[in-house]
XYZ file of C-alpha atoms in Angstrom:
435
model
C 105.293 -31.584 71.464
C 101.917 -30.172 72.499
C 99.323 -32.468 74.030
C 97.371 -34.497 71.507
C 93.679 -33.713 71.290
C 91.540 -36.465 72.800
C 88.553 -37.945 70.932
C 85.869 -40.483 71.811
C 83.412 -41.982 69.315
C 79.889 -43.169 70.054
C 78.294 -45.382 67.410
C 80.711 -47.785 65.707
C 78.973 -48.926 62.537
C 80.692 -48.639 59.186
C 80.657 -44.828 59.096
C 82.761 -44.633 62.263
C 85.663 -46.337 60.498
C 86.600 -43.177 58.613
C 87.015 -41.230 61.868
C 88.769 -44.074 63.684
C 91.353 -44.388 60.921
C 91.924 -40.635 60.729
C 92.496 -40.240 64.477
C 94.411 -43.455 65.137
C 96.595 -43.360 62.050
C 96.562 -40.379 59.670
C 96.562 -37.689 62.378
C 97.941 -39.756 65.268
C 100.708 -37.205 65.903
C 98.108 -34.641 66.891
C 95.013 -36.695 67.826
C 94.334 -39.551 70.218
C 91.399 -41.965 70.226
C 90.621 -42.525 73.917
C 87.264 -44.318 73.845
C 84.649 -46.161 71.804
C 81.009 -46.581 72.799
C 78.308 -48.704 71.186
C 75.409 -51.023 71.947
C 77.521 -53.865 70.542
C 80.896 -55.028 71.860
C 81.141 -57.181 68.727
C 81.252 -54.066 66.544
C 83.787 -52.315 68.764
C 85.934 -55.458 68.872
C 85.916 -55.578 65.061
C 87.290 -52.039 64.809
C 89.861 -52.830 67.520
C 91.003 -55.893 65.588
C 91.471 -53.778 62.459
C 93.713 -51.403 64.394
C 95.760 -54.241 65.928
C 96.272 -55.742 62.468
C 98.016 -52.473 61.521
C 100.134 -52.460 64.656
C 98.035 -49.793 66.379
C 96.703 -49.806 69.936
C 92.884 -49.790 70.161
C 90.972 -47.508 72.501
C 88.982 -48.793 75.495
C 85.462 -49.908 74.601
C 82.354 -49.039 76.620
C 78.785 -50.225 76.219
C 76.447 -47.362 75.312
C 74.775 -47.703 78.721
C 78.133 -46.659 80.207
C 78.507 -43.503 78.096
C 78.870 -41.183 81.114
C 81.462 -43.516 82.635
C 83.425 -43.393 79.389
C 83.388 -39.584 79.477
C 84.498 -39.514 83.108
C 87.277 -42.069 82.721
C 88.694 -41.059 79.335
C 88.214 -37.257 79.543
C 87.807 -36.597 75.804
C 88.079 -33.068 74.469
C 85.660 -33.922 71.655
C 82.982 -36.573 71.216
C 82.168 -37.750 67.675
C 78.570 -38.957 67.276
C 77.936 -41.532 64.530
C 74.943 -43.404 65.929
C 71.520 -44.001 64.382
C 70.169 -40.527 63.556
C 67.315 -40.606 66.057
C 69.832 -41.097 68.879
C 72.150 -38.211 67.950
C 70.489 -35.816 70.398
C 70.795 -38.352 73.215
C 74.603 -38.314 73.035
C 75.146 -34.760 71.803
C 73.298 -33.300 74.790
C 75.109 -35.512 77.302
C 78.529 -34.794 75.786
C 77.936 -31.030 75.723
C 76.696 -31.057 79.313
C 79.832 -32.989 80.297
C 81.965 -30.157 78.920
C 82.992 -31.767 75.638
C 82.955 -30.284 72.170
C 80.958 -32.388 69.696
C 81.318 -33.380 66.052
C 78.118 -34.930 64.729
C 77.579 -36.933 61.584
C 74.833 -35.493 59.431
C 71.970 -35.047 60.007
C 72.254 -33.177 63.278
C 69.020 -34.844 64.420
C 65.611 -35.904 63.070
C 62.790 -33.967 64.769
C 62.099 -30.466 66.043
C 61.914 -31.399 69.726
C 65.277 -33.191 69.545
C 66.787 -30.213 67.769
C 65.488 -27.889 70.484
C 67.087 -30.100 73.154
C 70.432 -29.923 71.324
C 70.197 -26.151 70.940
C 69.445 -25.691 74.643
C 72.450 -27.846 75.614
C 74.708 -25.924 73.224
C 73.645 -22.606 74.720
C 74.008 -23.615 78.348
C 77.332 -25.427 77.851
C 79.048 -22.878 75.628
C 80.832 -25.736 73.861
C 81.396 -26.182 70.123
C 79.098 -28.304 67.951
C 79.940 -29.073 64.318
C 78.230 -31.159 61.631
C 80.255 -33.133 59.077
C 78.911 -32.034 55.709
C 81.597 -33.746 53.674
C 80.036 -32.881 50.303
C 81.097 -29.247 50.812
C 84.667 -30.476 50.311
C 84.070 -32.242 46.992
C 86.138 -30.207 44.492
C 83.302 -30.078 41.944
C 80.794 -28.723 44.476
C 83.334 -26.247 45.828
C 83.972 -25.007 42.277
C 80.212 -24.526 41.818
C 80.086 -22.485 45.032
C 83.056 -20.409 43.879
C 81.376 -19.552 40.565
C 78.251 -18.286 42.310
C 80.260 -16.394 44.943
C 82.227 -14.672 42.159
C 78.982 -13.355 40.658
C 78.808 -15.606 37.597
C 74.994 -15.717 37.822
C 74.550 -12.361 39.551
C 71.933 -12.554 42.269
C 70.637 -16.185 42.465
C 66.915 -16.342 41.713
C 66.132 -20.012 41.039
C 67.759 -23.332 41.953
C 66.617 -26.418 40.030
C 68.076 -29.501 41.725
C 67.472 -33.214 41.054
C 69.318 -35.952 42.947
C 69.008 -39.574 41.832
C 69.918 -42.555 43.989
C 70.289 -45.790 42.059
C 68.954 -49.286 42.734
C 72.131 -50.157 44.620
C 72.717 -47.153 46.888
C 69.102 -46.003 46.973
C 67.833 -49.477 47.772
C 70.266 -49.732 50.665
C 68.315 -47.139 52.627
C 65.364 -49.525 52.463
C 67.369 -52.506 53.751
C 68.655 -50.635 56.803
C 67.254 -48.796 59.819
C 66.768 -45.712 57.615
C 63.599 -47.210 56.123
C 61.684 -46.340 59.312
C 61.143 -42.587 59.679
C 61.226 -42.903 63.462
C 64.923 -43.806 63.097
C 66.042 -41.518 60.266
C 63.473 -38.788 59.737
C 63.091 -40.269 56.257
C 65.350 -39.429 53.337
C 64.285 -35.770 53.411
C 66.189 -35.533 56.690
C 68.800 -38.281 56.523
C 69.937 -37.989 52.900
C 68.610 -34.646 51.654
C 70.288 -32.830 54.548
C 73.408 -33.080 52.327
C 71.563 -31.520 49.411
C 69.779 -28.775 51.321
C 73.088 -27.843 52.921
C 74.699 -27.555 49.487
C 71.911 -25.263 48.286
C 72.097 -23.106 51.429
C 75.872 -22.885 51.008
C 75.892 -22.337 47.239
C 73.484 -19.387 47.305
C 74.590 -18.177 50.766
C 71.093 -17.841 52.181
C 68.730 -19.412 54.696
C 65.449 -21.237 53.999
C 62.286 -19.296 54.798
C 59.297 -21.348 53.578
C 58.920 -24.985 52.512
C 56.258 -27.054 50.745
C 56.640 -30.733 49.866
C 55.082 -33.898 48.484
C 56.385 -37.408 49.020
C 55.390 -41.028 48.896
C 56.542 -44.634 49.029
C 56.016 -45.428 45.342
C 58.557 -48.147 44.455
C 59.788 -50.073 47.517
C 57.556 -51.805 50.042
C 55.234 -54.802 49.859
C 52.260 -53.052 48.279
C 54.282 -51.618 45.398
C 55.919 -54.966 44.662
C 52.539 -56.688 44.669
C 51.106 -54.080 42.302
C 53.917 -54.855 39.844
C 53.308 -58.593 40.171
C 56.515 -59.202 42.152
C 56.584 -61.502 45.173
C 59.324 -61.807 47.739
C 58.698 -64.352 50.466
C 61.882 -63.810 52.454
C 62.205 -61.103 55.121
C 65.975 -60.775 54.702
C 68.558 -61.767 52.094
C 71.481 -63.460 53.871
C 71.082 -67.236 54.002
C 68.151 -67.273 51.564
C 68.882 -69.446 48.538
C 65.863 -67.963 46.753
C 67.507 -64.528 46.947
C 70.586 -65.618 45.006
C 69.497 -63.904 41.780
C 67.582 -61.032 43.377
C 69.137 -57.769 42.084
C 68.211 -56.038 45.352
C 69.853 -58.646 47.585
C 72.676 -57.902 50.016
C 74.505 -60.856 51.596
C 76.200 -60.022 54.873
C 78.318 -63.188 54.809
C 80.089 -62.143 51.603
C 82.098 -59.210 52.967
C 84.349 -59.096 56.032
C 83.135 -55.710 57.268
C 79.473 -56.697 56.959
C 80.129 -59.919 58.854
C 82.094 -58.257 61.626
C 79.962 -55.164 62.115
C 76.475 -56.512 61.496
C 75.980 -60.264 61.012
C 78.092 -61.257 64.020
C 76.473 -58.504 66.121
C 72.866 -59.548 65.524
C 72.648 -61.608 68.706
C 73.547 -58.516 70.758
C 71.499 -55.897 68.960
C 68.731 -57.662 67.024
C 69.532 -55.362 64.085
C 69.202 -56.865 60.586
C 71.276 -54.955 58.029
C 69.891 -56.851 55.014
C 66.095 -56.604 55.214
C 64.040 -57.089 52.072
C 63.345 -53.760 50.359
C 59.896 -55.084 49.465
C 59.081 -56.143 53.010
C 57.644 -54.388 56.050
C 57.745 -52.100 57.875
C 58.813 -49.215 55.632
C 57.616 -45.718 56.506
C 60.174 -43.569 54.654
C 59.302 -42.090 51.259
C 61.294 -43.086 48.174
C 59.973 -40.281 45.902
C 60.036 -36.650 47.084
C 59.654 -33.118 45.766
C 60.301 -29.907 47.700
C 59.705 -26.263 46.868
C 61.323 -23.651 49.059
C 61.657 -19.872 49.254
C 64.859 -18.391 50.678
C 65.512 -15.295 52.753
C 67.247 -13.675 49.764
C 64.153 -14.280 47.617
C 65.548 -17.234 45.651
C 63.291 -20.207 44.925
C 64.280 -23.877 45.075
C 62.755 -26.749 43.089
C 64.161 -30.037 44.427
C 63.434 -33.704 43.846
C 64.908 -36.923 45.224
C 64.282 -40.423 43.888
C 65.753 -43.598 45.410
C 65.327 -46.163 42.602
C 66.942 -44.684 39.476
C 69.078 -46.731 37.023
C 71.977 -44.290 37.510
C 73.154 -42.154 40.405
C 74.098 -38.519 40.442
C 72.706 -35.024 40.247
C 71.634 -32.267 37.922
C 71.584 -28.752 39.314
C 71.244 -25.315 37.778
C 71.281 -21.890 39.393
C 69.813 -19.032 37.345
C 70.244 -15.432 38.371
C 70.225 -11.832 37.203
C 73.386 -12.202 35.098
C 73.219 -15.769 33.827
C 73.118 -19.429 34.720
C 75.482 -22.198 35.827
C 74.691 -25.891 35.404
C 76.358 -28.971 36.851
C 75.815 -32.622 35.944
C 77.484 -35.318 38.056
C 77.311 -39.050 37.426
C 78.389 -40.852 40.574
C 77.629 -44.372 39.409
C 75.765 -46.354 36.781
C 74.232 -49.610 37.987
C 75.833 -52.622 36.254
C 78.210 -50.326 34.358
C 80.690 -52.447 32.409
C 84.339 -51.487 32.676
C 84.771 -51.229 28.913
C 81.736 -49.000 28.335
C 82.006 -45.491 26.962
C 80.859 -44.023 30.268
C 83.541 -45.910 32.171
C 86.199 -44.865 29.675
C 85.208 -41.225 30.129
C 85.170 -41.357 33.915
C 87.521 -39.043 35.796
C 88.419 -38.639 39.435
C 86.208 -39.924 42.233
C 83.014 -39.310 40.241
C 82.350 -41.117 36.992
C 81.762 -37.915 35.103
C 81.371 -34.231 36.016
C 80.502 -31.284 33.827
C 79.964 -27.619 34.733
C 78.791 -25.064 32.183
C 78.307 -21.302 32.521
C 75.815 -19.287 30.477
C 76.335 -15.513 30.724
C 73.122 -13.562 30.131
C 74.417 -11.867 26.965
C 77.611 -13.757 26.278
C 78.899 -17.039 24.915
C 78.444 -20.140 27.103
C 81.620 -21.898 28.213
C 82.822 -25.070 29.922
C 84.282 -24.710 33.402
C 87.354 -26.684 34.431
C 86.471 -29.043 37.280
C 89.250 -29.963 39.728
C 89.619 -33.646 40.584
C 90.528 -35.413 43.813
C 90.710 -39.014 44.989
C 88.762 -40.337 47.948
C 85.226 -40.911 49.129
C 82.324 -38.631 48.224
C 83.978 -37.169 45.153
C 87.297 -36.580 46.902
C 85.611 -34.809 49.811
C 86.336 -37.129 52.745
C 90.144 -36.692 52.955
C 89.795 -32.900 52.727
C 87.130 -32.806 55.428
C 89.162 -35.042 57.746
C 92.155 -32.755 57.337
C 89.993 -29.767 58.258
C 88.712 -31.606 61.338
C 91.913 -33.161 62.680
C 94.958 -31.329 61.316
C 96.537 -29.050 63.957
C 96.463 -26.096 61.582
C 93.557 -26.486 59.138
C 93.973 -24.944 55.718
C 92.426 -21.513 55.024
C 88.688 -21.714 54.403
C 87.753 -18.940 51.959
C 84.621 -20.778 50.773
C 83.422 -21.430 54.335
C 83.367 -25.181 53.873
C 83.563 -25.925 57.605
C 79.934 -26.265 58.657
C 78.689 -24.572 61.814
C 75.811 -25.438 64.113
C 73.601 -23.010 62.189
C 74.484 -24.776 58.931
C 73.456 -28.083 60.468
C 70.260 -26.517 61.762
C 69.360 -24.870 58.445
C 69.672 -28.115 56.493
C 67.620 -30.312 58.820
C 64.955 -27.646 59.255
C 64.239 -27.838 55.515
C 63.759 -31.604 55.881
C 61.738 -31.316 59.090
C 59.540 -28.638 57.498
C 59.156 -30.810 54.372
C 58.028 -33.765 56.487
C 55.529 -31.520 58.262
C 54.278 -30.208 54.911
C 53.793 -33.742 53.558
C 51.813 -34.639 56.681
C 49.587 -31.536 56.637
C 49.451 -30.576 52.953
C 50.385 -27.016 53.944
C 53.472 -24.829 53.452
C 55.651 -24.417 56.538
C 57.418 -21.231 57.649
C 60.891 -22.161 58.871
C 60.997 -19.184 61.253
C 58.032 -20.749 63.037
C 60.259 -23.718 63.839
C 63.477 -21.874 64.718
C 64.811 -18.364 64.147
C 67.931 -19.038 62.086
C 68.526 -15.340 61.486
C 68.783 -14.641 65.214
C 71.124 -17.540 66.022
């Protein structure tokens, strides 16, 4: 048997679990987890205990201050980076310079200077750098890409895209470290990097110019006060007054939250359950972006983080027609016997794609279904990452460095536009065409 490929993971919050399980269990015949690194030994110990409970041997654990020692002692082929977004560059650069390939969780990074440091390390090292855009693997989104690639709309001219985060998922970004733009780049970088990547991929073009508006209009202390709401507690766990708060998250109610966050607070000082109407919050919760693409197409995009249901509505109109997709991912407080629940299919609650030929009859498009996280995307992406012979990739779902760059540069340009009130030329930030 050929040597198993060696992986190390830095950043062991909840997102790391998907990669740990894939390497240590699903693809253990071909992959080997040789090291974990984090600021918290409590978090690493929790993941190790989960592996032992399944009869698996955990990997050695290293404090983040000993990252170079981990690389030297464990000799990974690939480092997987799943830390707080603003620290991605810190570990990507060091791993590349140590001669390792890198797989980074999205977003690649949060600011232009950090991106430039990553690009310089990639060029001087000659190593591979990939970004895990799992939504590309969702069967519904892949079908949408296929329709456009087959010429259903002709040349794409306009993309109209709305993404709604509900008061469960959307609020969670304002409980966590994401609520501070210094950590996440705001939702236009952290979350919308998914969406901008889908647009770039669907219409097979690169962003050229970006203009944006955004504001904190629902969460935060000032907005709560303006609505006559008062929340005296800074966090939710342990607060009796928060018992009936619909925005509350209690870390002592779920094993993973206890093990990864509540028990680790003494080491890290990180509170996973901060009040969404507290301070400080510097990320926007309401955003609109207009962009022009290299192929001439225009994008109209909006993101809201406090909707009563979660999902998307997207339409691409071109020279030969239009395709539309509606996806309901979740409905807050949806009852199991409701009509919406009864109609739900696959990993999403409901998905519908319709095609409108320019001079023909509109028709419904069959949407393939798959089980698993992110609309069935996660298992397919993990197979592409860790299987010894990945499946053919005719839709180019495997994201490259340039794909990761193109998506975050829309968000970085949007943040710059919000700050200055001016449109931003993406080529002035980085020449994607030349890369």
